[in-house]
């Protein structure tokens, strides 16, 4: 698991200090924090709460409410499988099952070596290419279960 | 622009971008330069053309040639043949599936013939990053007209007379909403654009923001003038990075041109727009939730009244409209309400954008006049069901809507007709299902969504939707009982009557509408322990047909659990105990020897 570095906290602190007012900016700050740390562990939530003068409970309440925020670190390559309706109708579930089987992890989990994680996402809006899988920023369209091995192969070592 | 004799438009929407349209542009530029023609031909990256099924799309003007499924390697041929020699590249033209003839003019394609594009008027036509191109298409003329020759009251009257209704799903009359917001006096008021498109399978708002961001900027400014607000906010999904980038650029450019900021066009009117990012919560499409989320809180709804028009963002009068609604506004101002009311049905004026997806041939983004029938949309524009399968149902309104069947195909689509049929317009997702789709599983899919997205504030939604889902899970896994059907119906009614916000009240719709039209499918799951569509895994068993299996061993190699055994060149068998029903063998078998029942 990646360690939380001091310079990361410094970067976040600078971002918060540069705001003219922090009123109502909790979500914006959390977006930034997740961009810096990759996820939002307890320590980061506590830090944000202190800097914005709100309770940690409130920060946790917001983090846990929104699906964009994650409290567990994602893998080096996050595999986002679109589970929107269009992809579902065209067989996304089978693709998801194939990834789970290949990597031996569940949705929301990360492989032990920290290489891959699987998340289900709601509609990336490329319904013409359904079913769609994103690995990092790269989009794979019209994915079938037997393409899964080849896709993973691209990212090994 | 006028120096160029030809323009090559390449779709830069998310769908085509994912299919490498950036590389196409790069290659086109390279080969254009090789021909020394960069000063005669301009290459533009536009917004979505809508015909995503056949993307990436490249269109060449002035002769209007429409190329489909273009690959980066095709760039050289396009330049050398079409641009230099003036010969169309036949193999990249759209082939009409019925006549097998190649069609070069998009206006002659069935997909476009029945469409009228108002909200999408500039998508796929202009470079969204270029303000001048928007202006060349009458952009920012509406705000000019409003600021120089109309009073705020007159603006509201025009919108009211146009009959424009909210395109986000509710269908509330937009003009009336503006009038309410204008009536509350306050030194600070807000215009909010709801760009939190969370309905799975719907991508119309994103396409508008990516393809024509200035239309939203202009419309919000017009709204600000009409209701007396000088602050604009766009609440946009963080999952839409491209839309965010283009919208931000549009705002910055408009500010530079004096179309946003202080004293717009010398009129003394001030207005500016900021972006606020959402963080993935479906309920934030509900306006009170959206406002709480903008304030940095959990996006939970509150009871109305007070309506946002009275007390919204930071307690100030706030008017919230969705992206597509706004995109209609500048055209209505310029062409007048009479023009707009001529399109559509009696109570639903204008057009509606739909994201057509699912088991249909032409997936894409379409805009049709209200009153177009489902049959026209699915068969004429959508090109019918994929793989020649039989049509079963179409889900409109996403997780909040219901499914419509064969008998509803000739219903003219408008807000009221869809409601009367137990569905709703919603934001415009239209998912088509074929005979291969199990309706119980479909209802379960939507319930899973509603359970996950329920904010948890009110009990009927938090607990009720979960109970509904549990019953559906029992039914699809073969543990259902006949009492469950009555229980589902009762629970649905309770949730509908008692949930706090629209999300909860509409969550039972997929269950109710599938129960009404496909009760026999529920019964087949419960009584016969059988899934007629062959989709519910727990009710299926995989078999190998001995007379078709040639013993090629392809299936044994893909089976992840080694459930398939057999000698080479002899029929194989599947051990049903070991089989996890993943379906990998069926996809691998080239002889149709593996069946599920």
CSV table of C-alpha atoms in Angstrom, one decimal, chain B residues 1 3-8 25-44 79 83-84:
chain,number,residue,atom,x,y,z
B,1,UNK,CA,-13.4,30.2,-42.4
B,3,UNK,CA,-10.7,30.9,-47.2
B,4,UNK,CA,-11.2,27.2,-47.1
B,5,UNK,CA,-12.9,25.4,-50.0
B,6,UNK,CA,-13.4,22.2,-48.1
B,7,UNK,CA,-13.9,21.1,-44.5
B,8,UNK,CA,-13.3,17.8,-43.0
B,25,UNK,CA,-7.3,13.7,-37.2
B,26,UNK,CA,-3.6,13.4,-36.8
B,27,UNK,CA,-3.2,11.2,-39.9
B,28,UNK,CA,-5.6,13.4,-42.0
B,29,UNK,CA,-3.4,16.4,-41.1
B,30,UNK,CA,-0.3,14.6,-42.0
B,31,UNK,CA,-1.5,13.5,-45.4
B,32,UNK,CA,-3.1,16.9,-46.1
B,33,UNK,CA,0.3,18.5,-45.4
B,34,UNK,CA,1.9,16.0,-47.7
B,35,UNK,CA,-0.4,17.2,-50.5
B,36,UNK,CA,0.3,20.9,-49.7
B,37,UNK,CA,-3.4,21.6,-49.1
B,38,UNK,CA,-3.5,22.8,-45.6
B,39,UNK,CA,-4.5,26.3,-46.7
B,40,UNK,CA,-7.5,25.0,-48.8
B,41,UNK,CA,-8.9,22.3,-46.5
B,42,UNK,CA,-9.7,22.7,-42.9
B,43,UNK,CA,-9.9,19.8,-40.5
B,44,UNK,CA,-12.3,20.3,-37.6
B,79,UNK,CA,-7.2,12.7,-48.6
B,83,UNK,CA,-9.9,15.6,-51.4
B,84,UNK,CA,-7.4,15.6,-54.2
